[in-house]
CSV table of C-alpha atoms in Angstrom, one decimal:
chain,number,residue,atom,x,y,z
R,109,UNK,CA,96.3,158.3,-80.1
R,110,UNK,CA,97.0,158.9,-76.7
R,111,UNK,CA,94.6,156.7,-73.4
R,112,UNK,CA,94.6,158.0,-69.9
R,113,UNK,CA,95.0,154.8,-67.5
R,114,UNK,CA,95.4,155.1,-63.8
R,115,UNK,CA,96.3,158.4,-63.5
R,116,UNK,CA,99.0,158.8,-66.3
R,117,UNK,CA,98.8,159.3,-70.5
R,118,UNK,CA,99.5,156.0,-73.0
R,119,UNK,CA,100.2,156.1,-76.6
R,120,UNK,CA,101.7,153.2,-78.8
R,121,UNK,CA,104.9,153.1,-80.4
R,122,UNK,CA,105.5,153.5,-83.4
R,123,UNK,CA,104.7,150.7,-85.7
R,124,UNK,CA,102.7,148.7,-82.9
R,125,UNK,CA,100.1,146.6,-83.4
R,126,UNK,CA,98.9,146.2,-80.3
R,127,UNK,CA,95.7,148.0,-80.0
R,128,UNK,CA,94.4,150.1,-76.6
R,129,UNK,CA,91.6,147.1,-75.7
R,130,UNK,CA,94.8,144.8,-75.5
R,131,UNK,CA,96.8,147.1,-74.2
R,132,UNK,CA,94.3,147.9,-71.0
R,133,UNK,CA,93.3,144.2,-70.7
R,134,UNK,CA,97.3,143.4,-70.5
R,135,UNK,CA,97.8,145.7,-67.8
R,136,UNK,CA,94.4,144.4,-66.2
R,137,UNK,CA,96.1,140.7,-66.4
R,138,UNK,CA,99.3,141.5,-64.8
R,139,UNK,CA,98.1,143.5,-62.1
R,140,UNK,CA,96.0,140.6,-61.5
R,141,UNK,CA,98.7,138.1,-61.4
R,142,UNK,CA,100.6,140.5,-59.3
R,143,UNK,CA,97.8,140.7,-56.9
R,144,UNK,CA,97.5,137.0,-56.6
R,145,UNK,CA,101.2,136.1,-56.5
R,146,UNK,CA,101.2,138.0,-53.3
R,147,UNK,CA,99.0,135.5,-51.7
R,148,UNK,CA,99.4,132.6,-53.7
R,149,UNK,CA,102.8,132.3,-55.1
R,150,UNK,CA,102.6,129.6,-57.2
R,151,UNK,CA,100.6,131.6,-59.8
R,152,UNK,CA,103.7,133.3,-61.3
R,153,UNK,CA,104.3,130.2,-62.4
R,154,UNK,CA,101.0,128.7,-63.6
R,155,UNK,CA,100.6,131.9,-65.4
R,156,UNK,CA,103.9,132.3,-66.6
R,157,UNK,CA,102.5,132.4,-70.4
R,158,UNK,CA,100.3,134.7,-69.9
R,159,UNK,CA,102.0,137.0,-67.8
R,160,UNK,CA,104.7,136.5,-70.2
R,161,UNK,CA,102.1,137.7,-73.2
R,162,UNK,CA,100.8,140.3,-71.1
R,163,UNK,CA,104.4,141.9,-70.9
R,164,UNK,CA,105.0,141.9,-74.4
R,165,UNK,CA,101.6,144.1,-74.7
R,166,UNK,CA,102.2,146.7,-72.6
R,167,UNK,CA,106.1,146.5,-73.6
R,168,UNK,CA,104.4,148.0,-77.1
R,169,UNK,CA,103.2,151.0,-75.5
R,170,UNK,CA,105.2,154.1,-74.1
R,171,UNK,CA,104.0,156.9,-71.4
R,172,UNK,CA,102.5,160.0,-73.3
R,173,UNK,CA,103.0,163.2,-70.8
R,174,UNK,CA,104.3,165.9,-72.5
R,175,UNK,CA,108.2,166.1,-72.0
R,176,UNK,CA,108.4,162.4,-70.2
R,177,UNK,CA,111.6,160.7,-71.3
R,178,UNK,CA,111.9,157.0,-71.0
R,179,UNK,CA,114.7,156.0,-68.3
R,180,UNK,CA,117.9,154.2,-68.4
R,181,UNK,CA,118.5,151.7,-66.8
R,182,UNK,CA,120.8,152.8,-64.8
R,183,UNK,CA,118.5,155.6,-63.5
R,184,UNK,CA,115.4,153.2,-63.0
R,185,UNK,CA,117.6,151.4,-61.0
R,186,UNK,CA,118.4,154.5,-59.1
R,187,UNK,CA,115.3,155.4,-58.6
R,188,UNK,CA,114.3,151.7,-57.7
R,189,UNK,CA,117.3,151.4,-55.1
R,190,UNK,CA,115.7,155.1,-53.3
R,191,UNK,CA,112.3,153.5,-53.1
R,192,UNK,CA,114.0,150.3,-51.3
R,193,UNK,CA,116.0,152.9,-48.7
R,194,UNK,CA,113.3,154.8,-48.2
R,195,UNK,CA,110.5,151.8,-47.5
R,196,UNK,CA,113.0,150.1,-45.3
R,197,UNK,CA,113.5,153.3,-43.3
R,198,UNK,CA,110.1,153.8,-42.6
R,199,UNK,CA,110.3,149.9,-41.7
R,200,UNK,CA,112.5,150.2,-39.4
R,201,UNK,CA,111.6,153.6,-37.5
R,202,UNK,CA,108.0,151.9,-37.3
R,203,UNK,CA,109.6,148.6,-35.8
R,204,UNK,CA,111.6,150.6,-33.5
R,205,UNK,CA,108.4,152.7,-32.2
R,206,UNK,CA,106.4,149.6,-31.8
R,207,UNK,CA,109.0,148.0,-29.5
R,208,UNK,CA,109.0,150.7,-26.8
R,209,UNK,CA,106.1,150.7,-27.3
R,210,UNK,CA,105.7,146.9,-26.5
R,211,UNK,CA,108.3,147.2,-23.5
R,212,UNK,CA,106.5,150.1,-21.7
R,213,UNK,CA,103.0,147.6,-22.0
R,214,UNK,CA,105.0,144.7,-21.0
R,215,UNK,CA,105.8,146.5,-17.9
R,216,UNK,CA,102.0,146.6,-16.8
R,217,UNK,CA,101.2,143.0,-18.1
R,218,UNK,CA,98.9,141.3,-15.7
R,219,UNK,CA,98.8,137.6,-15.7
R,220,UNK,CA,95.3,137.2,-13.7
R,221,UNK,CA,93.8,139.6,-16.4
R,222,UNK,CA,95.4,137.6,-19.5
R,223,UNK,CA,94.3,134.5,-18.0
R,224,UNK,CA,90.9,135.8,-17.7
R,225,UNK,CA,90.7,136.9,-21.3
R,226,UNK,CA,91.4,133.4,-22.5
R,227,UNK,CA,89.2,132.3,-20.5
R,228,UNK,CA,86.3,134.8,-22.2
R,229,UNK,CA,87.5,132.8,-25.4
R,230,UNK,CA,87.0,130.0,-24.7
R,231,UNK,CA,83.7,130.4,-23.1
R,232,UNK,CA,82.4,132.7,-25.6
R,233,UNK,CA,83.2,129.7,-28.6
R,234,UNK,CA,81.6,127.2,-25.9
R,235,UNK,CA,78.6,129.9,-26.5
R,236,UNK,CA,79.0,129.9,-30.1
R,237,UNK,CA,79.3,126.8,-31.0
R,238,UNK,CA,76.7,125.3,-28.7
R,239,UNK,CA,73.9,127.8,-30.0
R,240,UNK,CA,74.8,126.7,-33.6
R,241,UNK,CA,74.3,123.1,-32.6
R,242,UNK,CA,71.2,123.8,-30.1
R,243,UNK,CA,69.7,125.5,-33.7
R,244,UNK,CA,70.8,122.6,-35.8
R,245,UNK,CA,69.2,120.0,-33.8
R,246,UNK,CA,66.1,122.4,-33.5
R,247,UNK,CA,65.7,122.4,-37.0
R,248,UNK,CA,66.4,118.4,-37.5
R,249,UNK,CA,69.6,119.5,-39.3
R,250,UNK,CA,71.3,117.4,-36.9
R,251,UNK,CA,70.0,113.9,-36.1
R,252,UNK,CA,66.8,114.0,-38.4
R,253,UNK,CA,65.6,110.6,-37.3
R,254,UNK,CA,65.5,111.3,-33.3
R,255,UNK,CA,62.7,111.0,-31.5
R,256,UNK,CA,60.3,114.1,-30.0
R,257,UNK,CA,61.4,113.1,-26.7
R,258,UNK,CA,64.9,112.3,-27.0
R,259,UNK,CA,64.8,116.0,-29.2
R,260,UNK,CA,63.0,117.9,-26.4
R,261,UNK,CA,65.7,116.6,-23.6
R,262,UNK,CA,68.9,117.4,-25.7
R,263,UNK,CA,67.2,120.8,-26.4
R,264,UNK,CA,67.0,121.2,-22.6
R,265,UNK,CA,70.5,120.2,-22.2
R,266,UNK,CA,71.7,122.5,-24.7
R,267,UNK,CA,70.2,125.1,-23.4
R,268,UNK,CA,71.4,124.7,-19.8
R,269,UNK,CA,75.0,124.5,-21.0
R,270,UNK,CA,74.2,127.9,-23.2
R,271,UNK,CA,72.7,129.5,-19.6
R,272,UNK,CA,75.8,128.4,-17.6
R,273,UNK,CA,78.2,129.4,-20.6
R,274,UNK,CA,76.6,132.9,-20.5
R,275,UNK,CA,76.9,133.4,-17.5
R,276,UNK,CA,80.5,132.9,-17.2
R,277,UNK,CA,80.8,134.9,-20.5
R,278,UNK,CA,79.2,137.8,-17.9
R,279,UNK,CA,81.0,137.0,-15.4
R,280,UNK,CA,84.9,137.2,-17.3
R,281,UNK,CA,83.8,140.2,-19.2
R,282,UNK,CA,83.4,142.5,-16.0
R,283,UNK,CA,86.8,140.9,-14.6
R,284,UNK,CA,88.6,141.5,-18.2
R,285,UNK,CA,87.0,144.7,-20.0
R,286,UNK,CA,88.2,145.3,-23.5
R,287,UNK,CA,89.7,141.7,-24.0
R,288,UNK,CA,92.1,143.9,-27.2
R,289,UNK,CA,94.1,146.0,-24.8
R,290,UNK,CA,95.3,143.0,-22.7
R,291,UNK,CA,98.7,143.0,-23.7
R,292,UNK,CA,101.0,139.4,-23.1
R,293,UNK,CA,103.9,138.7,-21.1
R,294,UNK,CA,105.8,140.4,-23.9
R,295,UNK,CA,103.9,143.6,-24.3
R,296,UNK,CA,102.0,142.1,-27.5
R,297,UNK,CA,98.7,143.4,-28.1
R,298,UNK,CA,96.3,140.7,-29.4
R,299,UNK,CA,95.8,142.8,-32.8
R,300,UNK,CA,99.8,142.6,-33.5
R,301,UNK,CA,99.7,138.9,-33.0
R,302,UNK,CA,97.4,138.4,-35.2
R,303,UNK,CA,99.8,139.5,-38.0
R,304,UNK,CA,101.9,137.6,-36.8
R,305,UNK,CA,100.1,134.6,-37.0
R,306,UNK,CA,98.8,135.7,-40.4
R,307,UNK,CA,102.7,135.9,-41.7
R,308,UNK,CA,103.2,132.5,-39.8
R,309,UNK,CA,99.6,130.7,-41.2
R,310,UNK,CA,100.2,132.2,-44.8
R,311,UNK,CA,103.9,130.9,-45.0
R,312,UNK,CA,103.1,127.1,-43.6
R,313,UNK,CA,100.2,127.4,-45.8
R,314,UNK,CA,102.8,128.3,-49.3
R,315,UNK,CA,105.3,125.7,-47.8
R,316,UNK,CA,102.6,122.8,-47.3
R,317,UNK,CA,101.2,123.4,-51.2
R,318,UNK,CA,104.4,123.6,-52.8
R,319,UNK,CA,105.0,120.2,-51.4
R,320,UNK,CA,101.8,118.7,-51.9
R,321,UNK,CA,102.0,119.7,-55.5
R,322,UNK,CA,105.5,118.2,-55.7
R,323,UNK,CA,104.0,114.8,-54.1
R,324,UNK,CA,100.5,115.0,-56.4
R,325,UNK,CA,102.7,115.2,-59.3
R,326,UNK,CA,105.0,112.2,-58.0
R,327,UNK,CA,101.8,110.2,-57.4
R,328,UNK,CA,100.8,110.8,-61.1
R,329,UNK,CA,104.1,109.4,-62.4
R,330,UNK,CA,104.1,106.4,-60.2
R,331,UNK,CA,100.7,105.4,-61.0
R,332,UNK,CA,101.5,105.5,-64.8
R,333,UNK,CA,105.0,103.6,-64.0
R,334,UNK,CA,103.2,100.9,-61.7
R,335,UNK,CA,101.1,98.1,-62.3
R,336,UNK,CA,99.7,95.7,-59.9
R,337,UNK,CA,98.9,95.6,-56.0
R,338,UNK,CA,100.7,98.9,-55.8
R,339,UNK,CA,98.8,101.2,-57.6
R,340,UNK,CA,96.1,101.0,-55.0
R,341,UNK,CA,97.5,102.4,-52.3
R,342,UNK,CA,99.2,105.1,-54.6
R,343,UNK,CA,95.9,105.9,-55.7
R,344,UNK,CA,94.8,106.7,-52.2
R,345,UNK,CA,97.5,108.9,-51.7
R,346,UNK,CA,96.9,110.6,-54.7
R,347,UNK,CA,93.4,111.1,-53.4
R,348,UNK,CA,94.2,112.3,-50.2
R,349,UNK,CA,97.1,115.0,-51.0
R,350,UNK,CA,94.8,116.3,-54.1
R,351,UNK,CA,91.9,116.6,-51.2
R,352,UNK,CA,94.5,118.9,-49.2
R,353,UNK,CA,96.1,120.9,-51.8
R,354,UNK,CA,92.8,121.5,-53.0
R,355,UNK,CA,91.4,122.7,-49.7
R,356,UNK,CA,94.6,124.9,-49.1
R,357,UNK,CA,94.6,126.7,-52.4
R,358,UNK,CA,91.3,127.5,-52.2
R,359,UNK,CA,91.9,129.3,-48.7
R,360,UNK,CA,90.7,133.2,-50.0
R,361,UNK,CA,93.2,135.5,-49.2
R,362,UNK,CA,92.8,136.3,-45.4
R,363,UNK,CA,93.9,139.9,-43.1
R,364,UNK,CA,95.1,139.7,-39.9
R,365,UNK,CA,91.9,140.6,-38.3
R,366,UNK,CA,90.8,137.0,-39.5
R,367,UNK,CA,93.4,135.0,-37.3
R,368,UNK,CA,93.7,133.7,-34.0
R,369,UNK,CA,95.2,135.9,-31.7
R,370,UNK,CA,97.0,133.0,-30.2
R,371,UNK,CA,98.0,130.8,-32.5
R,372,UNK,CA,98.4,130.5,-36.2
R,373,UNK,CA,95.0,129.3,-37.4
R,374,UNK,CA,91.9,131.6,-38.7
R,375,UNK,CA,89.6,132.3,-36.3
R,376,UNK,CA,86.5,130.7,-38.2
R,377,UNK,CA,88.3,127.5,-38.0
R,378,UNK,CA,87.9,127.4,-34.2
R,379,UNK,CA,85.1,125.0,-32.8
R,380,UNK,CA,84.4,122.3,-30.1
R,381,UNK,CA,84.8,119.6,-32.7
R,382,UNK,CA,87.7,118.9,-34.6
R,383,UNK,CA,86.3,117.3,-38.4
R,384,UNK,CA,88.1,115.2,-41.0
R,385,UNK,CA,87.0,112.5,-43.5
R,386,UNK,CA,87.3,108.6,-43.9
R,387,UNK,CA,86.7,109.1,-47.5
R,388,UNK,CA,90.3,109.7,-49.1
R,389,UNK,CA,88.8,112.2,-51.9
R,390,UNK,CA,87.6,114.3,-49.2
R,391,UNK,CA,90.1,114.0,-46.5
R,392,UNK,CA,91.2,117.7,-46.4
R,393,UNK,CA,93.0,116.9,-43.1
R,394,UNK,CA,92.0,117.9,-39.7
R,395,UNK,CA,90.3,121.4,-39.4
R,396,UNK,CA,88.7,123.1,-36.7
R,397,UNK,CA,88.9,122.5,-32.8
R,398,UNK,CA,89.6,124.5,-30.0
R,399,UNK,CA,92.3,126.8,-29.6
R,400,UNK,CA,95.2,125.4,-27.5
R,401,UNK,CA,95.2,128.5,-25.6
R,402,UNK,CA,91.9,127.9,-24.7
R,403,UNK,CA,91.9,127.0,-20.6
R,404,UNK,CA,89.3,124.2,-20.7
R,405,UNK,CA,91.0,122.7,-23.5
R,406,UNK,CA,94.5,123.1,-22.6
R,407,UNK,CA,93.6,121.2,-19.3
R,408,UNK,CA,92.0,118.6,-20.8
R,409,UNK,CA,95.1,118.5,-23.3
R,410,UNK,CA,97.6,118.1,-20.0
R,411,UNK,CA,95.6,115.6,-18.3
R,412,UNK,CA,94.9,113.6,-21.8
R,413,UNK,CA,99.3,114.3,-21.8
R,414,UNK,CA,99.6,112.7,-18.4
R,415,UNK,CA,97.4,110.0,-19.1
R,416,UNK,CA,99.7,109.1,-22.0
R,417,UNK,CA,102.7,109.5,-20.5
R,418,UNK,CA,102.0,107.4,-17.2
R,419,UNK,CA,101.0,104.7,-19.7
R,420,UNK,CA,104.3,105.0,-21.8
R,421,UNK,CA,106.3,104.8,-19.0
R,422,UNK,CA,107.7,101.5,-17.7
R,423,UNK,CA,106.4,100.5,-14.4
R,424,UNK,CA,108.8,100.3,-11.5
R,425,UNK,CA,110.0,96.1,-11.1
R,426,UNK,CA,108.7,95.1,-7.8
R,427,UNK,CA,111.4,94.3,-5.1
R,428,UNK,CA,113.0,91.1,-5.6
R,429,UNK,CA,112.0,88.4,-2.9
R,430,UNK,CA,115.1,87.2,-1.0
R,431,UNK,CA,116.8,84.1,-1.8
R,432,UNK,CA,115.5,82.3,1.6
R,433,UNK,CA,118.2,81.2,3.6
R,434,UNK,CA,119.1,78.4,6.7
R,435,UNK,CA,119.2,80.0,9.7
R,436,UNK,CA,122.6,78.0,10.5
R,437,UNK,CA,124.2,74.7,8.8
R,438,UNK,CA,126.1,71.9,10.7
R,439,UNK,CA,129.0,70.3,8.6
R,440,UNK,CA,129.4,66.7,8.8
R,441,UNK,CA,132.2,65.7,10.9
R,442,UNK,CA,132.0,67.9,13.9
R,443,UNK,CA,132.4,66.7,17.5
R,444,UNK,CA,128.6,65.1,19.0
R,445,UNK,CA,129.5,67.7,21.9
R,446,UNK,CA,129.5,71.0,19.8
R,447,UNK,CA,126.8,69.5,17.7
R,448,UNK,CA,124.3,69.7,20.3
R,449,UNK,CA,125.7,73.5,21.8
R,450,UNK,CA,124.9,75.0,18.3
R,451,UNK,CA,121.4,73.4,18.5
R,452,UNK,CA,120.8,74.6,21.9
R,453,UNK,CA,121.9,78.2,20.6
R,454,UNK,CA,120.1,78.6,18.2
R,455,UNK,CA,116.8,76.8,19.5
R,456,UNK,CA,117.4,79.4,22.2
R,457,UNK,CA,117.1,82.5,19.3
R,458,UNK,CA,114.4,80.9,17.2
R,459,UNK,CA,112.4,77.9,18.7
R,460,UNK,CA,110.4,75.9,17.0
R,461,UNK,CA,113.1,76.2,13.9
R,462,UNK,CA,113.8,73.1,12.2
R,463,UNK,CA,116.3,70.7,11.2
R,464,UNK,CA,116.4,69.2,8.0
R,465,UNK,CA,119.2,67.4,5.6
R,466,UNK,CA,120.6,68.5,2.6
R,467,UNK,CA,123.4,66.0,1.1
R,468,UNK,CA,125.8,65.4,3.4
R,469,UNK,CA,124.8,68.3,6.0
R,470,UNK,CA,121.9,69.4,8.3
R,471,UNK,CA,120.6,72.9,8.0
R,472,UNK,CA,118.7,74.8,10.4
R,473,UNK,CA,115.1,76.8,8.4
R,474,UNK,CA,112.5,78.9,10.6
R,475,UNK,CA,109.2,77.1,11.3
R,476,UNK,CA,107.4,79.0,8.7
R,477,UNK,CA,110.1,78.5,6.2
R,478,UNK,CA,108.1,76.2,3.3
């Protein structure tokens, strides 16, 4: 018996009892899990029977092409160490190009221009976002129970922020042109930050599930170890990192041309509002909100930073008031005669100052002194 798959011939071995509907849905399983892995790489290990299984299938067939030999393993290594040479080559000639490539569009980098074009971003979600809301609230999706009136005025509102939104859209787009060739500072193109920001979203993402599995699993063990008071509060946690891992593992596997091109976050995530939920069983954390990058919103981030850091800072001591002081003191004991000629002198600097005892000597205080 001999079954064409993908290209190449597949007969059993001899003895086998594995038959060519197991032997096809093996293959289908591990390419599946391979597929998968790639994204999510905690599979390999949820499906480590079953990938495990699937091996054992396939291991019970052989390639059927006239003449084919199976390999050593010391020439499917070989071969396997070529492939890697060759791949990392190509990697690096293709790195290389794209860095001149980089420097000679980093020379012509315009900073009014890139400005501009995140400007056009930012306005164009302001655009976005407000139509969706401008249709919700036309449609009583959002606040059912307002009144005609109060409707009709937020509809007018809505739309004037749409107009003025527009217009700036209109405006940006004559100043900026195609908003994918304005490279950065660095001679990036927005289309090679977005992998970028893919590589940099899809590892946070692996990294954050891996430890929110590791903490669910904690949470599970604590709650059957604990009795009492405790166990409400490591219920809620339990509630709110099963919410998150949840939400992150059922991200769909995403391309670059699905990100941000300035930061690591996928472009359908972006919106005026940022959402999140009281209810711990459905607090996925925050998602959505502007992009940082976004002018508007990065100024309203500074001054919001100012605000908080003129608060935090400790306010400057006012001066300290001087320890008030006699203008002149007269010691007991002294000569009548030179008592009076330091009274005339100093009457003759500061009249009207007064003389007044204290203990055993006079002083001499400025009229005004209390």
């Amino acid at each position: 018996m001999t079954l064409e798959l993908d290209g190449f011939l597949w007969k059993p071995k001899p003895g086998t009892a594995v038959t060519a509907e197991e032997f096809i849905r093996s293959r289908s399983v591990m390419q599946e899990i391979h597929r998968a892995v790639e994204w999510n790489p905690w599979v390999q290990e949820d499906r480590a029977e079953e990938y495990t299984a699937a091996l054992e299938a396939i291991a019970q067939w052989t390639r059927a092409e006239p003449g084919s030999l199976p390999q050593s393993a010391e020439e499917l290594r070989s071969e396997i160490d070529r492939q890697v040479a060759a791949d990392r080559a190509r990697r690096d000639a293709e790195r290389e190009k794209a860095k001149q490539e980089r420097a000679e569009q980093a020379a012509s980098y315009d900073r009014q221009r890139a400005e501009a074009r995140l400007a056009l971003l930012g306005q164009t979600a302001i655009v976005a976002d407000t139509t969706r809301q401008r249709d919700q609230v036309a449609s009583r999706e959002l606040y059912p129970a307002m009144e005609d009136e109060r409707r009709q005025e937020k509809l007018a509102k809505l739309d004037v922020d749409i107009k003025a939104a527009s217009h700036m859209v209109d405006e940006l787009t004559l100043a900026v042109g195609d908003v994918e060739a304005v490279c950065d500072e660095r001679g990036w193109l927005p289309s090679e930050r977005r992998v970028l920001m893919l590589q940099v979203f899809a590892a946070c993402r692996v990294s954050e599930v891996l430890e929110l599995r590791g903490r669910v699993a904690a949470h599970q063990s604590d709650l059957k170890a604990i009795r009492g008071s405790g166990r409400a509060r490591i219920r809620e946690a339990l509630l709110r990192d099963t919410a998150r891992l949840t939400f992150l593992e059922a991200v769909p596997r995403l391309e670059a041309a699905d990100m941000c091109s300035e930061c690591p976050t996928p472009a359908d995530w972006h919106s005026l509002t940022v959402t999140f939920s009281l209810d711990p069983s459905k607090d996925v954390g925050a998602v959505g909100g502007p992009c940082s990058a976004w002018p508007w919103w990065r100024d309203r981030l500074e001054a919001a930073r100012q605000r908080i850091l003129a608060r935090a800072s400790p306010k400057a001591k006012p001066p300290e008031a001087a320890v008030p002081m006699p203008i002149a003191v007269i010691e007991p004991g002294l000569p009548i005669e030179e008592v009076i000629a330091r009274l005339n002198a100093v009457q003759a600097d500061h009249p009207g100052a007064q003389l007044r005892g204290s203990g055993d000597r006079w002083e001499i205080w400025p009229r005004d002194h209390a």
